[in-house]
Amino acid sequence: YLCIALEAFVATECTLCSCIYAEHGKQWYQRRVREFQTIQHYFKRINLSEMLCRTAGKLRPVLSSISATTRTISSSCVDPNVGLTADQVEYREAALSFARAELAPYMQEWDVTEEFPIETIKRSADLGFGGMFVPAELGGLELSRQDGSIVFEALSQGCNTTAAYITIHNMVNAMIATFGTQTQREEYCPRLSSMEHLASYCLTEPGSGSDAAALVTSAKRDGSNFILNGSKAFISGAGATDVLVAMVRTGGKGPKGVSALIIDTSSPGISYGQKEKKVGWNNQPTCVVNFDDVVIQETNLLGGEGEGFKLAMHGLNGGRINIASCSLGSAQQCMEDVIQYTTDRKAFGSPLNSNQYVQFKLADMATNITTSRLMVRQAARSLDAKEPNAAALCAMAKLFATEKLFTVCDDALQLHGGYGYLKSYPVQQFWRDSRVHRILEGTSEVMHMLVARDIMKHL
């Protein structure tokens, strides 16, 4: 009945499209239709015979438990919706619904099997999550950086690793949309936005991590082509993606000799190393990408020759907001889980959270989450406004958020006691998956350096 009602509603809305277009515009209408189609998809995946077999008595305690946790968080000082516009609340609710239905139920299974959930990732494109920062004419949502942060935080509550890959895909898509020629934009962005094609970002090399300007992967000119040789390391999604944006050396030493190339992974001469065995992020393949005399047309040069390092740093500013947002989602979910656990768990005849030490620990966790969220959203607004200190604010937000929010996950695990160390409890996976956030997109040590440099140049 729900499916029939939803189908009727969408059909009715389509007959009134001229009125809706006139009142709200094309983008608003498309977003509403996308939301209803997604709801349809979820209901159609439910086995209705199983639902009917469940008794109300069995179902009621589960629903009450979920509802109680939701009320506790949403009415408190750690509510993620505080300060958001009505549209931003809608974005968050859509992303959170997707995370609850499509990511959370499978997060632990994917971690064990190390499965890269490509089909699930591609379904997120139905909500527009393949091109969040891309213009509408290229299939994107044209969201602000703050809007994107809100979406990534919500997705990470379902699965940190999957959400983190989606941030990388969006970073590549946004770089092409921002710096690409019209031909490049039309060729790549629509397929990336629909997630028909998936993308990886290639900057780090086996011998250059934090010192990115020291990269040695070379692209030598040969007529109207570049001949590419070298290797990239720690590449997320490598071996399963269709498009790479790679930073390569086309000139002399230093940042001015670096250029960016768009590379189709079907190009002859590309190979992959063994999939890395990692502490976390297990359902996202990570490996070395090798280039052996790969021929790339000069029309695939992204931006001007010698501008690659500038493009890389621009991409990383947004990437730092995105990865900090994934830390926020992990910490938020750990907070929700630990509130429920310490309410249910009894010790010495009372719930754990009746103990003042536990209450103070929860207060510290809430303070770190809320402070981090404010810093991340401020940095996102600064980047949207193209403020001169945006890069430093992005570095500062990533530094503070990834450090403090990992502590939140660690505290949540500790409050779970021995159960927190069992793989049947998701808190340990959020703990493992969020640890790498202090390393990638610029280590915490490099973030210190960037913030200090911004301070010193104004003395």
mmCIF file of C-alpha atoms in Angstrom, residues 264-444:
data_model
loop_
_atom_site.group_PDB
_atom_site.id
_atom_site.type_symbol
_atom_site.label_atom_id
_atom_site.label_comp_id
_atom_site.label_asym_id
_atom_site.label_seq_id
_atom_site.Cartn_x
_atom_site.Cartn_y
_atom_site.Cartn_z
ATOM 1 C CA ASP A 264 41.143 6.887 -18.214
ATOM 2 C CA THR A 265 42.049 3.684 -16.386
ATOM 3 C CA SER A 266 41.459 1.692 -19.577
ATOM 4 C CA SER A 267 44.643 3.249 -21.014
ATOM 5 C CA PRO A 268 47.322 0.640 -21.894
ATOM 6 C CA GLY A 269 50.277 0.562 -19.497
ATOM 7 C CA ILE A 270 48.359 1.041 -16.228
ATOM 8 C CA SER A 271 48.754 -1.706 -13.626
ATOM 9 C CA TYR A 272 48.053 -2.090 -9.924
ATOM 10 C CA GLY A 273 50.016 -3.376 -6.967
ATOM 11 C CA GLN A 274 48.694 -5.778 -4.364
ATOM 12 C CA LYS A 275 45.738 -4.534 -2.321
ATOM 13 C CA GLU A 276 47.042 -3.181 0.979
ATOM 14 C CA LYS A 277 46.026 -4.838 4.253
ATOM 15 C CA LYS A 278 44.894 -1.992 6.496
ATOM 16 C CA VAL A 279 43.826 -1.431 10.110
ATOM 17 C CA GLY A 280 40.628 0.240 8.929
ATOM 18 C CA TRP A 281 38.968 1.373 5.688
ATOM 19 C CA ASN A 282 38.838 -2.314 4.731
ATOM 20 C CA ASN A 283 35.896 -2.086 2.338
ATOM 21 C CA GLN A 284 37.783 0.400 0.178
ATOM 22 C CA PRO A 285 40.624 -0.980 -1.985
ATOM 23 C CA THR A 286 43.937 0.826 -1.558
ATOM 24 C CA CYS A 287 46.988 0.033 -3.643
ATOM 25 C CA VAL A 288 49.829 1.339 -5.811
ATOM 26 C CA VAL A 289 49.007 2.519 -9.343
ATOM 27 C CA ASN A 290 51.828 1.971 -11.846
ATOM 28 C CA PHE A 291 52.257 3.883 -15.121
ATOM 29 C CA ASP A 292 54.495 2.273 -17.726
ATOM 30 C CA ASP A 293 54.760 4.379 -20.921
ATOM 31 C CA VAL A 294 51.092 5.358 -20.664
ATOM 32 C CA VAL A 295 50.131 7.640 -23.565
ATOM 33 C CA ILE A 296 47.869 10.515 -22.528
ATOM 34 C CA GLN A 297 46.668 13.142 -25.004
ATOM 35 C CA GLU A 298 47.541 16.736 -24.173
ATOM 36 C CA THR A 299 43.824 17.515 -24.317
ATOM 37 C CA ASN A 300 43.619 15.653 -20.972
ATOM 38 C CA LEU A 301 45.815 18.252 -19.271
ATOM 39 C CA LEU A 302 43.717 19.687 -16.418
ATOM 40 C CA GLY A 303 44.363 23.395 -16.034
ATOM 41 C CA GLY A 304 47.541 24.851 -17.506
ATOM 42 C CA GLU A 305 50.901 23.125 -17.641
ATOM 43 C CA GLY A 306 52.731 23.731 -14.362
ATOM 44 C CA GLU A 307 49.493 24.474 -12.454
ATOM 45 C CA GLY A 308 49.047 20.985 -11.019
ATOM 46 C CA PHE A 309 50.339 21.709 -7.555
ATOM 47 C CA LYS A 310 47.988 24.679 -7.205
ATOM 48 C CA LEU A 311 45.078 22.476 -8.309
ATOM 49 C CA ALA A 312 46.140 19.744 -5.873
ATOM 50 C CA MET A 313 46.190 22.146 -2.935
ATOM 51 C CA HIS A 314 42.815 23.584 -3.967
ATOM 52 C CA GLY A 315 41.377 20.080 -4.035
ATOM 53 C CA LEU A 316 42.891 19.260 -0.651
ATOM 54 C CA ASN A 317 41.302 22.308 1.016
ATOM 55 C CA GLY A 318 37.886 20.855 0.244
ATOM 56 C CA GLY A 319 39.141 17.341 0.961
ATOM 57 C CA ARG A 320 40.196 18.377 4.470
ATOM 58 C CA ILE A 321 36.698 19.656 5.215
ATOM 59 C CA ASN A 322 35.228 16.457 3.795
ATOM 60 C CA ILE A 323 37.408 14.075 5.796
ATOM 61 C CA ALA A 324 36.851 16.085 8.986
ATOM 62 C CA SER A 325 33.124 15.746 8.269
ATOM 63 C CA CYS A 326 33.541 11.971 8.089
ATOM 64 C CA SER A 327 35.191 12.117 11.520
ATOM 65 C CA LEU A 328 32.166 14.074 12.743
ATOM 66 C CA GLY A 329 29.768 11.405 11.500
ATOM 67 C CA SER A 330 31.761 8.606 13.126
ATOM 68 C CA ALA A 331 31.952 10.452 16.440
ATOM 69 C CA GLN A 332 28.261 11.375 16.326
ATOM 70 C CA GLN A 333 27.295 7.733 15.797
ATOM 71 C CA CYS A 334 29.648 6.587 18.571
ATOM 72 C CA MET A 335 28.035 9.183 20.848
ATOM 73 C CA GLU A 336 24.555 7.923 20.027
ATOM 74 C CA ASP A 337 25.613 4.309 20.512
ATOM 75 C CA VAL A 338 27.329 4.933 23.831
ATOM 76 C CA ILE A 339 24.366 6.882 25.215
ATOM 77 C CA GLN A 340 22.148 3.914 24.423
ATOM 78 C CA TYR A 341 24.685 1.427 25.804
ATOM 79 C CA THR A 342 25.289 3.282 29.074
ATOM 80 C CA THR A 343 21.526 3.631 29.530
ATOM 81 C CA ASP A 344 20.905 -0.092 29.064
ATOM 82 C CA ARG A 345 24.027 -1.414 30.806
ATOM 83 C CA LYS A 346 23.682 -1.789 34.557
ATOM 84 C CA ALA A 347 26.585 -1.735 37.006
ATOM 85 C CA PHE A 348 26.312 -1.792 40.804
ATOM 86 C CA GLY A 349 22.540 -1.756 40.484
ATOM 87 C CA SER A 350 22.218 1.382 38.334
ATOM 88 C CA PRO A 351 22.629 2.400 34.677
ATOM 89 C CA LEU A 352 26.213 3.237 33.822
ATOM 90 C CA ASN A 353 25.332 6.796 32.890
ATOM 91 C CA SER A 354 23.975 7.485 36.365
ATOM 92 C CA ASN A 355 27.641 7.571 37.416
ATOM 93 C CA GLN A 356 28.987 11.136 37.515
ATOM 94 C CA TYR A 357 32.302 10.163 35.907
ATOM 95 C CA VAL A 358 30.444 8.703 32.914
ATOM 96 C CA GLN A 359 28.271 11.815 32.704
ATOM 97 C CA PHE A 360 31.360 14.045 32.684
ATOM 98 C CA LYS A 361 32.927 11.859 29.995
ATOM 99 C CA LEU A 362 29.770 12.192 27.885
ATOM 100 C CA ALA A 363 29.932 15.967 28.406
ATOM 101 C CA ASP A 364 33.536 16.030 27.156
ATOM 102 C CA MET A 365 32.561 13.957 24.129
ATOM 103 C CA ALA A 366 29.631 16.242 23.325
ATOM 104 C CA THR A 367 31.830 19.328 23.696
ATOM 105 C CA ASN A 368 34.451 17.932 21.316
ATOM 106 C CA ILE A 369 31.809 17.016 18.745
ATOM 107 C CA THR A 370 30.058 20.382 18.866
ATOM 108 C CA THR A 371 33.282 22.411 18.850
ATOM 109 C CA SER A 372 34.629 20.391 15.918
ATOM 110 C CA ARG A 373 31.376 20.819 14.002
ATOM 111 C CA LEU A 374 31.492 24.599 14.455
ATOM 112 C CA MET A 375 35.092 24.744 13.210
ATOM 113 C CA VAL A 376 34.413 22.524 10.193
ATOM 114 C CA ARG A 377 31.350 24.505 9.154
ATOM 115 C CA GLN A 378 33.199 27.807 9.623
ATOM 116 C CA ALA A 379 36.033 26.558 7.402
ATOM 117 C CA ALA A 380 33.502 25.415 4.797
ATOM 118 C CA ARG A 381 31.849 28.847 4.755
ATOM 119 C CA SER A 382 35.273 30.474 4.428
ATOM 120 C CA LEU A 383 36.134 28.256 1.456
ATOM 121 C CA ASP A 384 32.793 29.036 -0.211
ATOM 122 C CA ALA A 385 33.449 32.764 0.275
ATOM 123 C CA LYS A 386 37.028 32.404 -1.085
ATOM 124 C CA GLU A 387 38.408 34.201 1.948
ATOM 125 C CA PRO A 388 42.210 34.663 1.979
ATOM 126 C CA ASN A 389 42.691 32.602 5.145
ATOM 127 C CA ALA A 390 40.426 29.751 3.989
ATOM 128 C CA ALA A 391 43.310 27.295 3.532
ATOM 129 C CA ALA A 392 44.513 27.874 7.105
ATOM 130 C CA LEU A 393 40.995 27.505 8.489
ATOM 131 C CA CYS A 394 40.547 24.220 6.571
ATOM 132 C CA ALA A 395 43.856 22.973 8.009
ATOM 133 C CA MET A 396 42.875 24.105 11.502
ATOM 134 C CA ALA A 397 39.459 22.431 11.277
ATOM 135 C CA LYS A 398 40.941 19.155 10.047
ATOM 136 C CA LEU A 399 43.641 19.200 12.722
ATOM 137 C CA PHE A 400 41.256 19.844 15.594
ATOM 138 C CA ALA A 401 38.359 17.713 14.386
ATOM 139 C CA THR A 402 40.255 14.574 13.398
ATOM 140 C CA GLU A 403 42.290 14.573 16.617
ATOM 141 C CA LYS A 404 39.448 15.350 19.022
ATOM 142 C CA LEU A 405 36.874 13.174 17.299
ATOM 143 C CA PHE A 406 39.154 10.150 17.278
ATOM 144 C CA THR A 407 39.332 10.679 21.048
ATOM 145 C CA VAL A 408 35.522 10.643 21.118
ATOM 146 C CA CYS A 409 35.513 7.262 19.342
ATOM 147 C CA ASP A 410 38.178 6.003 21.738
ATOM 148 C CA ASP A 411 36.174 7.167 24.764
ATOM 149 C CA ALA A 412 33.039 5.510 23.365
ATOM 150 C CA LEU A 413 34.928 2.243 22.996
ATOM 151 C CA GLN A 414 36.234 2.552 26.566
ATOM 152 C CA LEU A 415 32.737 3.146 27.951
ATOM 153 C CA HIS A 416 31.577 -0.016 26.198
ATOM 154 C CA GLY A 417 34.141 -1.929 28.269
ATOM 155 C CA GLY A 418 35.084 -5.335 26.911
ATOM 156 C CA TYR A 419 32.141 -5.278 24.524
ATOM 157 C CA GLY A 420 33.667 -2.303 22.733
ATOM 158 C CA TYR A 421 36.605 -4.473 21.736
ATOM 159 C CA LEU A 422 34.370 -7.073 20.085
ATOM 160 C CA LYS A 423 33.827 -6.874 16.347
ATOM 161 C CA SER A 424 30.127 -7.499 16.848
ATOM 162 C CA TYR A 425 29.895 -3.928 18.219
ATOM 163 C CA PRO A 426 30.278 -1.204 15.559
ATOM 164 C CA VAL A 427 32.069 1.243 17.872
ATOM 165 C CA GLN A 428 35.398 -0.525 17.298
ATOM 166 C CA GLN A 429 35.038 -0.122 13.534
ATOM 167 C CA PHE A 430 34.344 3.593 13.755
ATOM 168 C CA TRP A 431 37.436 3.785 15.991
ATOM 169 C CA ARG A 432 39.605 1.929 13.447
ATOM 170 C CA ASP A 433 38.193 3.685 10.396
ATOM 171 C CA SER A 434 38.584 7.197 11.806
ATOM 172 C CA ARG A 435 42.225 6.748 12.875
ATOM 173 C CA VAL A 436 43.534 7.279 9.336
ATOM 174 C CA HIS A 437 41.835 10.687 9.127
ATOM 175 C CA ARG A 438 44.743 12.102 11.137
ATOM 176 C CA ILE A 439 47.090 11.030 8.321
ATOM 177 C CA LEU A 440 45.438 11.412 4.916
ATOM 178 C CA GLU A 441 44.619 14.707 3.164
ATOM 179 C CA GLY A 442 47.624 16.089 5.076
ATOM 180 C CA THR A 443 48.892 14.744 8.389
ATOM 181 C CA SER A 444 48.171 16.496 11.680
#
